[in-house]
Short mmCIF file of C-alpha atoms in Angstrom, two decimals:
data_model
loop_
_atom_site.label_atom_id
_atom_site.label_comp_id
_atom_site.label_asym_id
_atom_site.label_seq_id
_atom_site.Cartn_x
_atom_site.Cartn_y
_atom_site.Cartn_z
CA ILE A 1 -28.88 -16.30 -3.60
CA ARG A 2 -26.24 -19.02 -3.27
CA HIS A 3 -24.21 -18.06 -0.23
CA CYS A 4 -20.48 -18.52 0.24
CA CYS A 5 -19.45 -21.55 2.30
CA ASN A 6 -15.79 -20.51 2.52
CA LYS A 7 -13.83 -18.86 5.32
CA CYS A 8 -11.26 -17.01 3.24
CA VAL A 9 -8.30 -15.64 5.18
CA PHE A 10 -8.59 -12.35 3.27
CA CYS A 11 -12.40 -11.98 3.17
CA PHE A 12 -13.33 -8.31 2.72
CA VAL A 13 -16.70 -8.78 4.41
CA ASP A 14 -14.87 -9.79 7.59
CA GLN A 15 -13.06 -6.45 7.42
CA LEU A 16 -16.22 -4.32 7.42
CA PRO A 17 -17.33 -2.38 10.49
CA SER A 18 -20.74 -3.01 11.99
CA GLY A 19 -23.72 -0.79 11.27
CA LEU A 20 -23.59 -0.68 7.47
CA ARG A 21 -26.58 -1.61 5.29
CA ASP A 22 -27.45 -5.29 5.51
CA THR A 23 -26.73 -6.16 1.88
CA LEU A 24 -23.02 -5.36 2.33
CA TYR A 25 -22.68 -8.35 4.65
CA VAL A 26 -24.17 -10.85 2.19
CA ARG A 27 -21.53 -13.42 1.24
CA ASP A 28 -22.75 -14.39 -2.22
CA ASP A 29 -21.02 -17.08 -4.26
CA ASP A 30 -23.58 -17.73 -6.98
CA TYR A 31 -22.61 -19.27 -10.32
CA ARG A 32 -25.74 -17.75 -11.89
CA HIS A 33 -24.57 -14.26 -10.96
CA SER A 34 -21.18 -15.15 -12.40
CA PHE A 35 -22.76 -15.88 -15.77
CA LEU A 36 -25.24 -12.99 -15.68
CA TYR A 37 -23.15 -10.20 -14.13
CA GLY A 38 -19.51 -11.29 -14.17
CA ASN A 39 -19.31 -11.91 -10.41
CA TYR A 40 -16.33 -13.99 -9.35
CA VAL A 41 -17.18 -17.32 -7.71
CA SER A 42 -15.16 -20.06 -6.02
CA LEU A 43 -16.96 -23.20 -7.36
CA THR A 44 -16.77 -24.70 -3.87
CA ASN A 45 -20.53 -24.79 -3.23
CA LEU A 46 -21.64 -26.60 -6.41
CA ASN A 47 -23.32 -29.99 -6.28
CA ARG A 48 -23.49 -32.42 -9.21
CA THR A 49 -26.87 -31.01 -10.29
CA ASP A 50 -25.32 -27.55 -10.53
CA TRP A 51 -22.47 -28.85 -12.67
CA GLU A 52 -24.84 -30.59 -15.04
CA ARG A 53 -27.00 -27.48 -15.29
CA ILE A 54 -24.00 -25.30 -16.14
CA LYS A 55 -23.01 -27.68 -18.91
CA ARG A 56 -26.53 -28.29 -20.20
CA MET A 57 -27.36 -24.58 -20.39
CA ARG A 58 -23.83 -23.71 -21.57
CA LEU A 59 -23.41 -20.93 -19.03
CA SER A 60 -20.36 -19.35 -20.60
CA PRO A 61 -18.31 -17.40 -19.74
CA LEU A 62 -17.96 -17.87 -16.00
CA TYR A 63 -15.69 -15.85 -13.71
CA VAL A 64 -13.71 -17.87 -11.19
CA SER A 65 -11.57 -16.82 -8.22
CA VAL A 66 -8.60 -19.19 -8.31
CA HIS A 67 -5.92 -17.55 -6.11
CA SER A 68 -3.81 -20.72 -6.18
CA THR A 69 -3.84 -24.02 -8.07
CA ASP A 70 -1.89 -25.78 -5.32
CA PRO A 71 -4.61 -27.98 -3.71
CA GLY A 72 -3.45 -27.62 -0.12
CA LEU A 73 -2.74 -23.92 -0.38
CA ARG A 74 -6.05 -23.13 -2.06
CA ALA A 75 -7.90 -25.06 0.63
CA LYS A 76 -6.02 -23.00 3.23
CA LEU A 77 -6.80 -19.70 1.49
CA PHE A 78 -10.49 -20.52 1.22
CA GLY A 79 -10.74 -22.24 4.60
CA ASN A 80 -12.53 -25.05 2.82
CA PRO A 81 -11.24 -28.52 1.81
CA ASN A 82 -13.59 -28.44 -1.21
CA ALA A 83 -11.39 -25.73 -2.69
CA ALA A 84 -8.58 -28.18 -3.40
CA MET A 85 -10.12 -29.51 -6.63
CA ILE A 86 -9.83 -26.34 -8.70
CA MET A 87 -7.76 -27.73 -11.59
CA GLU A 88 -10.09 -30.72 -11.98
CA GLN A 89 -13.07 -28.34 -11.94
CA LEU A 90 -11.55 -26.03 -14.53
CA ARG A 91 -10.75 -28.99 -16.77
CA GLU A 92 -14.36 -30.18 -16.46
CA LEU A 93 -15.57 -26.75 -17.57
CA ALA A 94 -13.05 -26.73 -20.42
CA ASP A 95 -14.17 -30.17 -21.60
CA ALA A 96 -17.76 -28.90 -21.62
CA GLY A 97 -16.83 -25.93 -23.80
CA ILE A 98 -17.29 -23.39 -20.99
CA THR A 99 -14.99 -20.37 -21.16
CA VAL A 100 -13.59 -19.08 -17.87
CA HIS A 101 -12.08 -15.74 -16.84
CA THR A 102 -9.96 -16.13 -13.72
CA GLN A 103 -8.52 -13.94 -11.01
CA ILE A 104 -5.76 -14.33 -8.46
CA VAL A 105 -6.02 -12.17 -5.36
CA VAL A 106 -2.44 -12.01 -4.10
CA CYS A 107 -1.88 -12.25 -0.35
CA PRO A 108 1.86 -11.60 0.16
CA GLY A 109 3.50 -14.31 2.19
CA ILE A 110 1.01 -16.95 1.01
CA ASN A 111 0.36 -17.13 -2.74
CA ASP A 112 2.93 -14.75 -4.21
CA GLY A 113 6.43 -15.50 -5.50
CA GLU A 114 7.02 -18.93 -7.02
CA ASN A 115 3.55 -20.10 -6.03
CA LEU A 116 2.04 -17.31 -8.12
CA GLU A 117 4.13 -18.31 -11.13
CA HIS A 118 3.13 -21.95 -10.70
CA THR A 119 -0.54 -20.94 -10.56
CA LEU A 120 -0.21 -18.76 -13.63
CA ARG A 121 1.43 -21.53 -15.65
CA ASP A 122 -1.24 -24.03 -14.58
CA LEU A 123 -3.94 -21.67 -15.80
CA VAL A 124 -2.08 -20.87 -19.02
CA SER A 125 -2.03 -24.61 -19.77
CA LEU A 126 -5.85 -24.49 -19.99
CA TRP A 127 -5.92 -21.88 -22.75
CA PRO A 128 -8.21 -21.18 -24.60
CA ALA A 129 -10.81 -22.39 -22.07
CA VAL A 130 -9.13 -20.05 -19.60
CA ALA A 131 -9.61 -16.85 -21.59
CA SER A 132 -7.92 -14.40 -19.22
CA ILE A 133 -6.06 -14.25 -15.90
CA SER A 134 -5.89 -11.18 -13.68
CA VAL A 135 -3.55 -10.64 -10.74
CA VAL A 136 -4.93 -8.21 -8.17
CA PRO A 137 -3.70 -7.13 -4.72
CA VAL A 138 -5.58 -8.14 -1.58
CA GLY A 139 -7.73 -5.42 -0.04
CA VAL A 140 -7.07 -4.53 3.59
CA THR A 141 -9.09 -2.21 5.85
CA LYS A 142 -8.22 -0.77 9.26
CA TYR A 143 -10.72 -3.18 10.82
CA ARG A 144 -8.63 -6.23 9.99
CA ASN A 145 -7.27 -8.10 12.99
CA TRP A 146 -3.55 -8.55 12.28
CA GLU A 147 -2.81 -10.51 15.46
CA ASN A 148 -3.13 -13.91 13.78
CA SER A 149 -2.81 -12.82 10.16
CA VAL A 150 -0.94 -15.10 7.78
CA PHE A 151 -0.27 -12.42 5.14
CA TYR A 152 0.66 -8.76 4.89
CA PRO A 153 -0.53 -5.93 2.60
CA VAL A 154 0.85 -5.29 -0.88
CA ASP A 155 3.37 -2.44 -0.73
CA LYS A 156 5.50 -0.80 -3.41
CA ASP A 157 8.20 -3.48 -3.45
CA VAL A 158 5.70 -6.35 -3.55
CA ALA A 159 3.77 -4.63 -6.34
CA ARG A 160 6.96 -4.31 -8.41
CA ASP A 161 7.80 -7.98 -7.89
CA LEU A 162 4.29 -9.04 -8.91
CA ILE A 163 4.43 -6.90 -12.05
CA THR A 164 7.80 -8.41 -13.02
CA ARG A 165 6.48 -11.96 -12.66
CA VAL A 166 3.24 -11.22 -14.51
CA GLU A 167 4.98 -9.46 -17.39
CA ARG A 168 7.48 -12.29 -17.79
CA ILE A 169 4.74 -14.89 -18.14
CA GLN A 170 2.68 -12.53 -20.27
CA GLN A 171 5.55 -12.30 -22.75
CA GLU A 172 5.83 -16.11 -22.80
CA CYS A 173 2.11 -16.32 -23.58
CA PHE A 174 2.39 -13.82 -26.40
CA LYS A 175 5.20 -15.81 -28.01
CA THR A 176 3.48 -19.19 -27.73
CA LEU A 177 -0.24 -18.28 -27.92
CA GLY A 178 -0.23 -14.97 -29.77
CA TYR A 179 -2.27 -13.55 -26.91
CA ARG A 180 -1.00 -12.04 -23.65
CA LEU A 181 -3.61 -13.78 -21.43
CA VAL A 182 -2.12 -12.68 -18.05
CA PHE A 183 -2.68 -9.15 -16.76
CA ALA A 184 -1.72 -7.19 -13.65
CA ALA A 185 -4.36 -4.90 -12.12
CA ASP A 186 -4.00 -1.14 -12.48
CA GLU A 187 -3.69 -0.93 -8.70
CA LEU A 188 -0.38 -2.80 -8.82
CA TYR A 189 1.12 -0.35 -11.32
CA LEU A 190 -0.11 2.61 -9.30
CA LYS A 191 1.18 1.15 -6.03
CA ALA A 192 4.54 0.44 -7.67
CA GLY A 193 4.80 3.96 -9.07
CA ALA A 194 5.21 2.36 -12.49
CA GLU A 195 3.98 3.64 -15.83
CA ILE A 196 0.60 2.33 -16.96
CA PRO A 197 1.20 -0.05 -19.91
CA PRO A 198 0.04 0.81 -23.46
CA ALA A 199 -3.27 -0.45 -24.84
CA ASP A 200 -1.65 -3.50 -26.51
CA TYR A 201 -0.81 -4.87 -23.07
CA TYR A 202 -4.51 -5.33 -22.31
CA GLU A 203 -5.45 -7.07 -25.57
CA ASP A 204 -9.28 -6.73 -25.82
CA TYR A 205 -9.65 -5.61 -22.18
CA PRO A 206 -11.23 -8.88 -20.95
CA GLN A 207 -11.00 -7.90 -17.27
CA LEU A 208 -11.89 -4.22 -17.39
CA GLU A 209 -14.53 -4.49 -14.66
CA ASN A 210 -11.91 -6.09 -12.40
CA GLY A 211 -9.77 -2.96 -12.50
CA VAL A 212 -7.47 -4.19 -15.27
CA GLY A 213 -6.91 -1.58 -17.97
CA MET A 214 -9.31 1.09 -16.70
CA ALA A 215 -6.55 3.69 -16.33
CA ARG A 216 -5.16 3.11 -19.84
CA LEU A 217 -8.61 3.15 -21.43
CA PHE A 218 -9.46 6.36 -19.58
CA MET A 219 -6.29 8.11 -20.76
CA ASP A 220 -6.69 6.96 -24.35
CA GLU A 221 -10.36 7.91 -24.50
CA LEU A 222 -9.51 11.32 -23.05
CA SER A 223 -6.98 11.89 -25.84
CA LEU A 224 -9.65 11.15 -28.43
CA LEU A 225 -12.17 13.33 -26.63
CA LEU A 226 -9.83 16.33 -26.54
CA GLU A 227 -9.60 16.28 -30.34
CA ASP A 228 -13.33 16.96 -30.65
CA LEU A 229 -13.86 19.51 -27.88
CA PRO A 230 -14.49 23.19 -28.67
CA ALA A 231 -11.67 25.67 -28.15
CA ARG A 232 -13.78 27.71 -25.73
CA VAL A 233 -16.85 27.23 -23.56
CA GLU A 234 -18.79 29.33 -21.08
CA ARG A 235 -16.81 29.59 -17.85
CA ARG A 236 -17.08 26.35 -15.88
CA LYS A 237 -15.42 25.84 -12.49
CA THR A 238 -15.33 22.17 -11.53
CA LEU A 239 -14.02 20.27 -8.50
CA ILE A 240 -13.49 16.57 -9.19
CA ILE A 241 -13.59 14.10 -6.30
CA THR A 242 -11.33 11.05 -6.51
CA GLY A 243 -9.57 8.47 -4.38
CA LYS A 244 -5.87 8.69 -3.54
CA LEU A 245 -4.79 5.83 -5.81
CA ILE A 246 -5.86 7.33 -9.14
CA ALA A 247 -5.46 11.00 -8.13
CA GLU A 248 -2.31 11.61 -10.20
CA ILE A 249 -3.92 10.32 -13.40
CA ILE A 250 -7.13 12.29 -12.80
CA SER A 251 -5.10 15.42 -12.01
CA ASP A 252 -3.17 15.05 -15.26
CA ALA A 253 -6.48 14.69 -17.11
CA ALA A 254 -7.82 17.83 -15.45
CA LYS A 255 -4.72 19.78 -16.46
CA ARG A 256 -5.01 18.60 -20.06
CA LEU A 257 -8.69 19.54 -20.14
CA THR A 258 -8.07 22.95 -18.58
CA GLY A 259 -5.22 23.61 -21.02
CA SER A 260 -7.23 22.54 -24.06
CA VAL A 261 -10.53 24.34 -23.55
CA ALA A 262 -10.66 28.01 -22.57
CA GLY A 263 -13.24 28.64 -19.86
CA VAL A 264 -12.75 25.28 -18.15
CA GLU A 265 -11.18 25.28 -14.70
CA ALA A 266 -10.93 21.71 -13.43
CA THR A 267 -9.43 20.99 -10.01
CA VAL A 268 -9.00 17.57 -8.41
CA LEU A 269 -9.66 16.87 -4.74
CA PRO A 270 -8.17 13.54 -3.60
CA VAL A 271 -10.05 12.14 -0.59
CA GLU A 272 -8.32 10.02 2.02
CA ASN A 273 -10.35 7.05 3.21
CA HIS A 274 -10.67 7.51 6.96
CA PHE A 275 -13.68 5.19 7.12
CA PHE A 276 -11.85 2.04 5.96
CA GLY A 277 -8.34 3.31 6.68
CA PRO A 278 -5.57 4.92 4.59
CA SER A 279 -4.53 1.60 3.04
CA VAL A 280 -7.82 1.61 1.10
CA THR A 281 -7.13 4.05 -1.74
CA VAL A 282 -9.54 3.07 -4.52
CA THR A 283 -12.24 5.58 -5.44
CA GLY A 284 -15.11 3.08 -5.33
CA LEU A 285 -14.72 2.60 -1.56
CA LEU A 286 -14.95 6.28 -0.63
CA THR A 287 -17.76 7.11 1.79
CA GLY A 288 -20.07 10.11 1.91
CA GLY A 289 -18.78 11.15 5.31
CA ASP A 290 -15.17 11.31 4.17
CA ILE A 291 -16.11 13.19 0.99
CA ALA A 292 -18.20 15.70 2.96
CA ALA A 293 -15.37 16.29 5.44
CA GLU A 294 -12.86 16.96 2.64
CA LEU A 295 -15.29 19.30 0.88
CA GLU A 296 -15.87 21.21 4.11
CA LYS A 297 -12.13 21.70 4.55
CA TYR A 298 -11.63 22.63 0.89
CA PHE A 299 -14.35 25.29 0.84
CA ARG A 300 -13.58 26.71 4.28
CA GLY A 301 -13.05 30.44 3.75
CA LYS A 302 -13.78 30.16 0.03
CA ASN A 303 -16.77 31.15 -2.05
CA GLY A 304 -17.77 27.91 -3.69
CA ASP A 305 -21.18 28.97 -4.96
CA ASP A 306 -20.11 28.75 -8.61
CA THR A 307 -18.27 25.44 -8.28
CA ILE A 308 -19.67 22.25 -9.74
CA VAL A 309 -18.62 19.26 -7.61
CA VAL A 310 -18.25 16.05 -9.64
CA LEU A 311 -18.65 12.78 -7.73
CA PRO A 312 -17.66 9.45 -9.35
CA ASP A 313 -20.76 7.26 -9.62
CA VAL A 314 -18.73 4.22 -8.48
CA THR A 315 -18.94 5.64 -4.96
CA LEU A 316 -22.72 5.22 -4.99
CA LYS A 317 -24.99 2.20 -4.71
CA ALA A 318 -25.96 1.01 -8.20
CA ASP A 319 -29.68 1.74 -7.83
CA ALA A 320 -29.68 4.61 -5.33
CA ASP A 321 -27.83 7.82 -4.45
CA VAL A 322 -26.40 6.29 -1.29
CA PHE A 323 -22.77 5.82 -0.25
CA LEU A 324 -21.30 2.82 1.57
CA ASP A 325 -21.70 4.52 4.96
CA GLY A 326 -25.39 5.24 4.34
CA CYS A 327 -24.76 8.90 3.61
CA SER A 328 -26.86 10.29 0.73
CA LEU A 329 -26.16 12.88 -1.95
CA LYS A 330 -28.54 15.19 -0.10
CA ASP A 331 -26.41 14.72 3.04
CA ILE A 332 -23.30 15.73 1.11
#
């Protein structure tokens, strides 16, 4: 594995507690994994042989973490002077016919505001080599040391400002390119308390795995599913586990399902993330311990023998029934 040589000011690995499984501390930054699996890479650890291999083998598309196109600011964000050459690197990929999907992790106080707009316009200028741009909020756990921090978390007001800037440039792209190109992550809309955009906003969903458009696709697919479901089924009592961020959308889905199919009783149990801290609200970072604790409280004094508990598979390791904290399904 090609390891990361950066010291990013917002690195999530640096915000993990000790004692987790070893693989969670691996700082990978491998262009091969970018091509094969869609992992985002920084391009800071490539030598000339790597560049020639990418071009010779036409490893396209690649997924690149940009964050800022300002040379000095990007070097500061990555803690690496090699990060300053991002526009030259993206142009080299474009000249070689390599398509790139990009992301900007926004750290308020550093690369938001006018700097974000400048970065977005720089990337738009490389269309169609730059095939999509996502804007996502920085992740912050309770283990982060804020004493010398140079940024602050994304709150409701920041999320609204980011959405406004993204949508303005997205509209410009649609007028000039016929394609929206720039997308704000679902998390920003949910943090802002704003309505999830319609399907047209997401074009062909180029950044779905980066949390861009998942909520809209889920709601639209549910609407289609409800048309084909039977009017009645054998009684089924279900408790659906979810994170705090998406709880309202999942609860609405449960109500629609319960109201459409007689015999279905679907209840949603939002779980607060005590392990990483309440600022971490995405479902995929829930731990087994937190889920077990919420289930224990929920079923206290109740007869839950006939209840089916549904756990989102994103909370589990890809190849094993193990949560981030090492807890297993059997433990739950």
